[in-house]
Amino acid sequence: MPKKDFGPIESDYEFFMDHGTEAECDAICYARKLADFQVERSLIRWLDFGCGSGEFTVRLLRKLKWSPRRLKMTLMEPVAHQLKLAVERVAPFTQFPLATWERLPAGAGTVPEFDLAVSNHVLYYVEDLEKCVTTLRWLTKPGGKLMLAMSGLENGLVQLWKSGFDSLREAVPYYICEDLERVLVDQNYQFSKTPSRYQLRFPDSEENRMKILRFLFGSHLDRMSKQMLLDEMGKWVVGNLFEMHTVGYLYEVDCP
Ligand SMILES: C[S@@+](CC[C@H](N)C(=O)[O-])C[C@H]1O[C@@H](n2cnc3c(N)ncnc32)[C@H](O)[C@@H]1O
């Protein structure tokens, strides 16, 4: 069982995706960075770590317009039916059979096999961030890239995590981008960091605010004061709309 199970909160996550520009802004940012990646590569072996239902991956693939003859995809996702959906959605973008993984192979002894490892807003939820990032790095061939998106303390949703877990006198049980940066620096990886600004906007109502809270906290929400969190969300309400303007980051790690 992953640290955060996206199965039970699937429709709440969909609400977030449908009412935010995060995926589109991130996809634009990735596509700019990857614009020349296919040049002089006859085959791109791509690992999508935590692909969810594949919606983001397809959004990015549509922008990249890479030839299906050049693309070989491996999808990793712990929620089985989301993985199945992702396979169906991504299949038209490659001529190769899709590979699926339930978990990452253990680092040591693994043969590097990817040109590109993408992990879009997933690393918050892994058990051991350093182990996961070094394994992704290990799996990427020389000349390849890791593209890792995450938000941190500046982000309004991460601030809500903090308020919720503070109210329980517990540390937030998820990693944030400040943790990722520490790992990248400790490992001496060459990386760049690009902001991706986006907004979350929906008709304001208690039920809609609750959808965001369920997406953020999953089963932890049962132990928290919902009213305290709903009140805190009031600071992003303008008239009849909830409107949060915030930022996440894309980390691009070159693998020499
Ligand atoms: C916020 S969603 C992002 C999904 C997709 N990458 C996207 O951008 O739409 C996080 C995803 O990470 C998956 N996940 C959670 N824990 C994971 C883990 N330990 N390893 C891999 N994926 C995980 C979840 O099941 C979920 O699909």
PDB file of N, CA, C and O and ligand atoms in Angstrom, residues 2-4 6 13 17 48-53 55-56 76-79 82 119-122 125-127 215, ligand 1:
ATOM      1  N   PRO A   2       0.700   2.170  -1.002  1.00  0.00           N
ATOM      2  CA  PRO A   2       1.527   3.397  -0.973  1.00  0.00           C
ATOM      3  C   PRO A   2       1.156   4.273   0.228  1.00  0.00           C
ATOM      4  O   PRO A   2       0.092   4.108   0.826  1.00  0.00           O
ATOM      5  N   LYS A   3       2.073   5.204   0.570  1.00  0.00           N
ATOM      6  CA  LYS A   3       1.870   6.091   1.731  1.00  0.00           C
ATOM      7  C   LYS A   3       0.588   6.910   1.566  1.00  0.00           C
ATOM      8  O   LYS A   3      -0.084   7.216   2.536  1.00  0.00           O
ATOM      9  N   LYS A   4       0.271   7.288   0.321  1.00  0.00           N
ATOM     10  CA  LYS A   4      -1.025   7.932   0.065  1.00  0.00           C
ATOM     11  C   LYS A   4      -1.710   7.169  -1.056  1.00  0.00           C
ATOM     12  O   LYS A   4      -1.183   7.070  -2.158  1.00  0.00           O
ATOM     13  N   PHE A   6      -4.294   6.874  -3.794  1.00  0.00           N
ATOM     14  CA  PHE A   6      -5.103   7.751  -4.641  1.00  0.00           C
ATOM     15  C   PHE A   6      -6.394   7.076  -5.111  1.00  0.00           C
ATOM     16  O   PHE A   6      -7.234   7.747  -5.712  1.00  0.00           O
ATOM     17  N   TYR A  13      -9.332  14.143  -6.797  1.00  0.00           N
ATOM     18  CA  TYR A  13      -8.137  14.534  -7.570  1.00  0.00           C
ATOM     19  C   TYR A  13      -8.552  15.023  -8.959  1.00  0.00           C
ATOM     20  O   TYR A  13      -8.026  16.014  -9.470  1.00  0.00           O
ATOM     21  N   MET A  17      -7.776  18.525 -10.842  1.00  0.00           N
ATOM     22  CA  MET A  17      -7.199  18.593 -12.198  1.00  0.00           C
ATOM     23  C   MET A  17      -8.111  19.400 -13.132  1.00  0.00           C
ATOM     24  O   MET A  17      -7.640  20.172 -13.956  1.00  0.00           O
ATOM     25  N   ASP A  48       7.679   6.780 -16.853  1.00  0.00           N
ATOM     26  CA  ASP A  48       6.756   7.708 -16.191  1.00  0.00           C
ATOM     27  C   ASP A  48       6.482   7.128 -14.805  1.00  0.00           C
ATOM     28  O   ASP A  48       5.725   6.163 -14.662  1.00  0.00           O
ATOM     29  N   PHE A  49       7.113   7.735 -13.803  1.00  0.00           N
ATOM     30  CA  PHE A  49       7.021   7.219 -12.437  1.00  0.00           C
ATOM     31  C   PHE A  49       5.820   7.868 -11.728  1.00  0.00           C
ATOM     32  O   PHE A  49       5.825   9.070 -11.466  1.00  0.00           O
ATOM     33  N   GLY A  50       4.778   7.081 -11.453  1.00  0.00           N
ATOM     34  CA  GLY A  50       3.555   7.615 -10.825  1.00  0.00           C
ATOM     35  C   GLY A  50       2.683   8.300 -11.860  1.00  0.00           C
ATOM     36  O   GLY A  50       2.292   9.455 -11.686  1.00  0.00           O
ATOM     37  N   CYS A  51       2.358   7.580 -12.913  1.00  0.00           N
ATOM     38  CA  CYS A  51       1.685   8.204 -14.079  1.00  0.00           C
ATOM     39  C   CYS A  51       0.215   8.503 -13.821  1.00  0.00           C
ATOM     40  O   CYS A  51      -0.427   9.187 -14.620  1.00  0.00           O
ATOM     41  N   GLY A  52      -0.376   7.995 -12.711  1.00  0.00           N
ATOM     42  CA  GLY A  52      -1.814   8.173 -12.499  1.00  0.00           C
ATOM     43  C   GLY A  52      -2.577   7.583 -13.670  1.00  0.00           C
ATOM     44  O   GLY A  52      -2.197   6.540 -14.223  1.00  0.00           O
ATOM     45  N   SER A  53      -3.620   8.290 -14.114  1.00  0.00           N
ATOM     46  CA  SER A  53      -4.448   7.773 -15.216  1.00  0.00           C
ATOM     47  C   SER A  53      -3.870   8.150 -16.573  1.00  0.00           C
ATOM     48  O   SER A  53      -4.511   7.934 -17.600  1.00  0.00           O
ATOM     49  N   GLU A  55      -3.347  11.117 -17.773  1.00  0.00           N
ATOM     50  CA  GLU A  55      -3.881  12.360 -18.356  1.00  0.00           C
ATOM     51  C   GLU A  55      -2.769  13.390 -18.601  1.00  0.00           C
ATOM     52  O   GLU A  55      -2.694  13.993 -19.672  1.00  0.00           O
ATOM     53  N   PHE A  56      -1.901  13.556 -17.606  1.00  0.00           N
ATOM     54  CA  PHE A  56      -0.818  14.537 -17.770  1.00  0.00           C
ATOM     55  C   PHE A  56       0.141  14.096 -18.877  1.00  0.00           C
ATOM     56  O   PHE A  56       0.569  14.897 -19.714  1.00  0.00           O
ATOM     57  N   MET A  76       4.677   3.452 -14.491  1.00  0.00           N
ATOM     58  CA  MET A  76       4.645   2.898 -13.134  1.00  0.00           C
ATOM     59  C   MET A  76       3.588   3.621 -12.331  1.00  0.00           C
ATOM     60  O   MET A  76       3.596   4.857 -12.269  1.00  0.00           O
ATOM     61  N   GLU A  77       2.676   2.872 -11.747  1.00  0.00           N
ATOM     62  CA  GLU A  77       1.584   3.485 -10.978  1.00  0.00           C
ATOM     63  C   GLU A  77       1.022   2.424 -10.029  1.00  0.00           C
ATOM     64  O   GLU A  77       0.678   1.338 -10.478  1.00  0.00           O
ATOM     65  N   PRO A  78       0.938   2.757  -8.719  1.00  0.00           N
ATOM     66  CA  PRO A  78       0.446   1.734  -7.780  1.00  0.00           C
ATOM     67  C   PRO A  78      -1.053   1.473  -7.826  1.00  0.00           C
ATOM     68  O   PRO A  78      -1.506   0.410  -7.403  1.00  0.00           O
ATOM     69  N   VAL A  79      -1.876   2.434  -8.322  1.00  0.00           N
ATOM     70  CA  VAL A  79      -3.334   2.186  -8.349  1.00  0.00           C
ATOM     71  C   VAL A  79      -3.661   1.456  -9.659  1.00  0.00           C
ATOM     72  O   VAL A  79      -3.564   2.027 -10.752  1.00  0.00           O
ATOM     73  N   GLN A  82      -5.948   2.798 -12.446  1.00  0.00           N
ATOM     74  CA  GLN A  82      -5.415   4.021 -13.069  1.00  0.00           C
ATOM     75  C   GLN A  82      -4.318   3.649 -14.070  1.00  0.00           C
ATOM     76  O   GLN A  82      -4.224   4.227 -15.153  1.00  0.00           O
ATOM     77  N   SER A 119       8.682  12.351 -13.382  1.00  0.00           N
ATOM     78  CA  SER A 119       7.844  12.093 -12.221  1.00  0.00           C
ATOM     79  C   SER A 119       7.113  13.389 -11.895  1.00  0.00           C
ATOM     80  O   SER A 119       7.697  14.334 -11.354  1.00  0.00           O
ATOM     81  N   ASN A 120       5.846  13.444 -12.267  1.00  0.00           N
ATOM     82  CA  ASN A 120       5.089  14.692 -12.160  1.00  0.00           C
ATOM     83  C   ASN A 120       4.211  14.695 -10.909  1.00  0.00           C
ATOM     84  O   ASN A 120       3.187  14.024 -10.848  1.00  0.00           O
ATOM     85  N   HIS A 121       4.643  15.437  -9.913  1.00  0.00           N
ATOM     86  CA  HIS A 121       3.914  15.587  -8.642  1.00  0.00           C
ATOM     87  C   HIS A 121       3.626  14.236  -7.971  1.00  0.00           C
ATOM     88  O   HIS A 121       2.486  13.955  -7.594  1.00  0.00           O
ATOM     89  N   VAL A 122       4.673  13.448  -7.835  1.00  0.00           N
ATOM     90  CA  VAL A 122       4.553  12.114  -7.236  1.00  0.00           C
ATOM     91  C   VAL A 122       5.481  11.962  -6.019  1.00  0.00           C
ATOM     92  O   VAL A 122       5.149  11.280  -5.049  1.00  0.00           O
ATOM     93  N   TYR A 125       4.980  11.467  -2.132  1.00  0.00           N
ATOM     94  CA  TYR A 125       4.332  10.317  -1.509  1.00  0.00           C
ATOM     95  C   TYR A 125       5.213   9.083  -1.377  1.00  0.00           C
ATOM     96  O   TYR A 125       4.737   8.047  -0.927  1.00  0.00           O
ATOM     97  N   VAL A 126       6.473   9.169  -1.812  1.00  0.00           N
ATOM     98  CA  VAL A 126       7.301   7.959  -1.755  1.00  0.00           C
ATOM     99  C   VAL A 126       7.771   7.715  -0.324  1.00  0.00           C
ATOM    100  O   VAL A 126       7.786   8.620   0.508  1.00  0.00           O
ATOM    101  N   GLU A 127       8.163   6.473  -0.052  1.00  0.00           N
ATOM    102  CA  GLU A 127       8.599   6.117   1.311  1.00  0.00           C
ATOM    103  C   GLU A 127       9.938   6.770   1.642  1.00  0.00           C
ATOM    104  O   GLU A 127      10.145   7.241   2.763  1.00  0.00           O
ATOM    105  N   PHE A 215      -8.674  15.498  -1.356  1.00  0.00           N
ATOM    106  CA  PHE A 215      -7.523  15.214  -2.229  1.00  0.00           C
ATOM    107  C   PHE A 215      -6.225  15.427  -1.453  1.00  0.00           C
ATOM    108  O   PHE A 215      -5.297  14.613  -1.532  1.00  0.00           O
TER     109      PHE A 215
HETATM  110  C1  LIG B   1      -0.760  13.828  -7.779  1.00  0.00           C
HETATM  111  S1  LIG B   1      -0.858  12.323  -8.626  1.00  0.00           S
HETATM  112  C2  LIG B   1       0.050  12.665 -10.117  1.00  0.00           C
HETATM  113  C3  LIG B   1      -0.308  11.731 -11.237  1.00  0.00           C
HETATM  114  C4  LIG B   1       0.338  12.073 -12.585  1.00  0.00           C
HETATM  115  N1  LIG B   1       1.773  12.001 -12.535  1.00  0.00           N
HETATM  116  C5  LIG B   1      -0.111  13.457 -13.022  1.00  0.00           C
HETATM  117  O1  LIG B   1       0.712  14.344 -13.142  1.00  0.00           O
HETATM  118  O2  LIG B   1      -1.320  13.639 -13.222  1.00  0.00           O
HETATM  119  C6  LIG B   1       0.259  11.304  -7.729  1.00  0.00           C
HETATM  120  C7  LIG B   1       0.352   9.887  -8.271  1.00  0.00           C
HETATM  121  O3  LIG B   1       1.433   9.222  -7.605  1.00  0.00           O
HETATM  122  C8  LIG B   1       1.042   7.884  -7.352  1.00  0.00           C
HETATM  123  N2  LIG B   1       1.864   7.383  -6.230  1.00  0.00           N
HETATM  124  C9  LIG B   1       1.630   7.491  -4.902  1.00  0.00           C
HETATM  125  N3  LIG B   1       2.612   6.890  -4.201  1.00  0.00           N
HETATM  126  C10 LIG B   1       3.486   6.410  -5.117  1.00  0.00           C
HETATM  127  C11 LIG B   1       4.703   5.683  -5.015  1.00  0.00           C
HETATM  128  N4  LIG B   1       5.211   5.344  -3.827  1.00  0.00           N
HETATM  129  N5  LIG B   1       5.331   5.328  -6.154  1.00  0.00           N
HETATM  130  C12 LIG B   1       4.820   5.677  -7.363  1.00  0.00           C
HETATM  131  N6  LIG B   1       3.668   6.372  -7.517  1.00  0.00           N
HETATM  132  C13 LIG B   1       3.014   6.729  -6.412  1.00  0.00           C
HETATM  133  C14 LIG B   1      -0.417   8.005  -7.003  1.00  0.00           C
HETATM  134  O4  LIG B   1      -1.101   6.766  -7.069  1.00  0.00           O
HETATM  135  C15 LIG B   1      -0.885   9.043  -8.014  1.00  0.00           C
HETATM  136  O5  LIG B   1      -1.303   8.450  -9.220  1.00  0.00           O
END
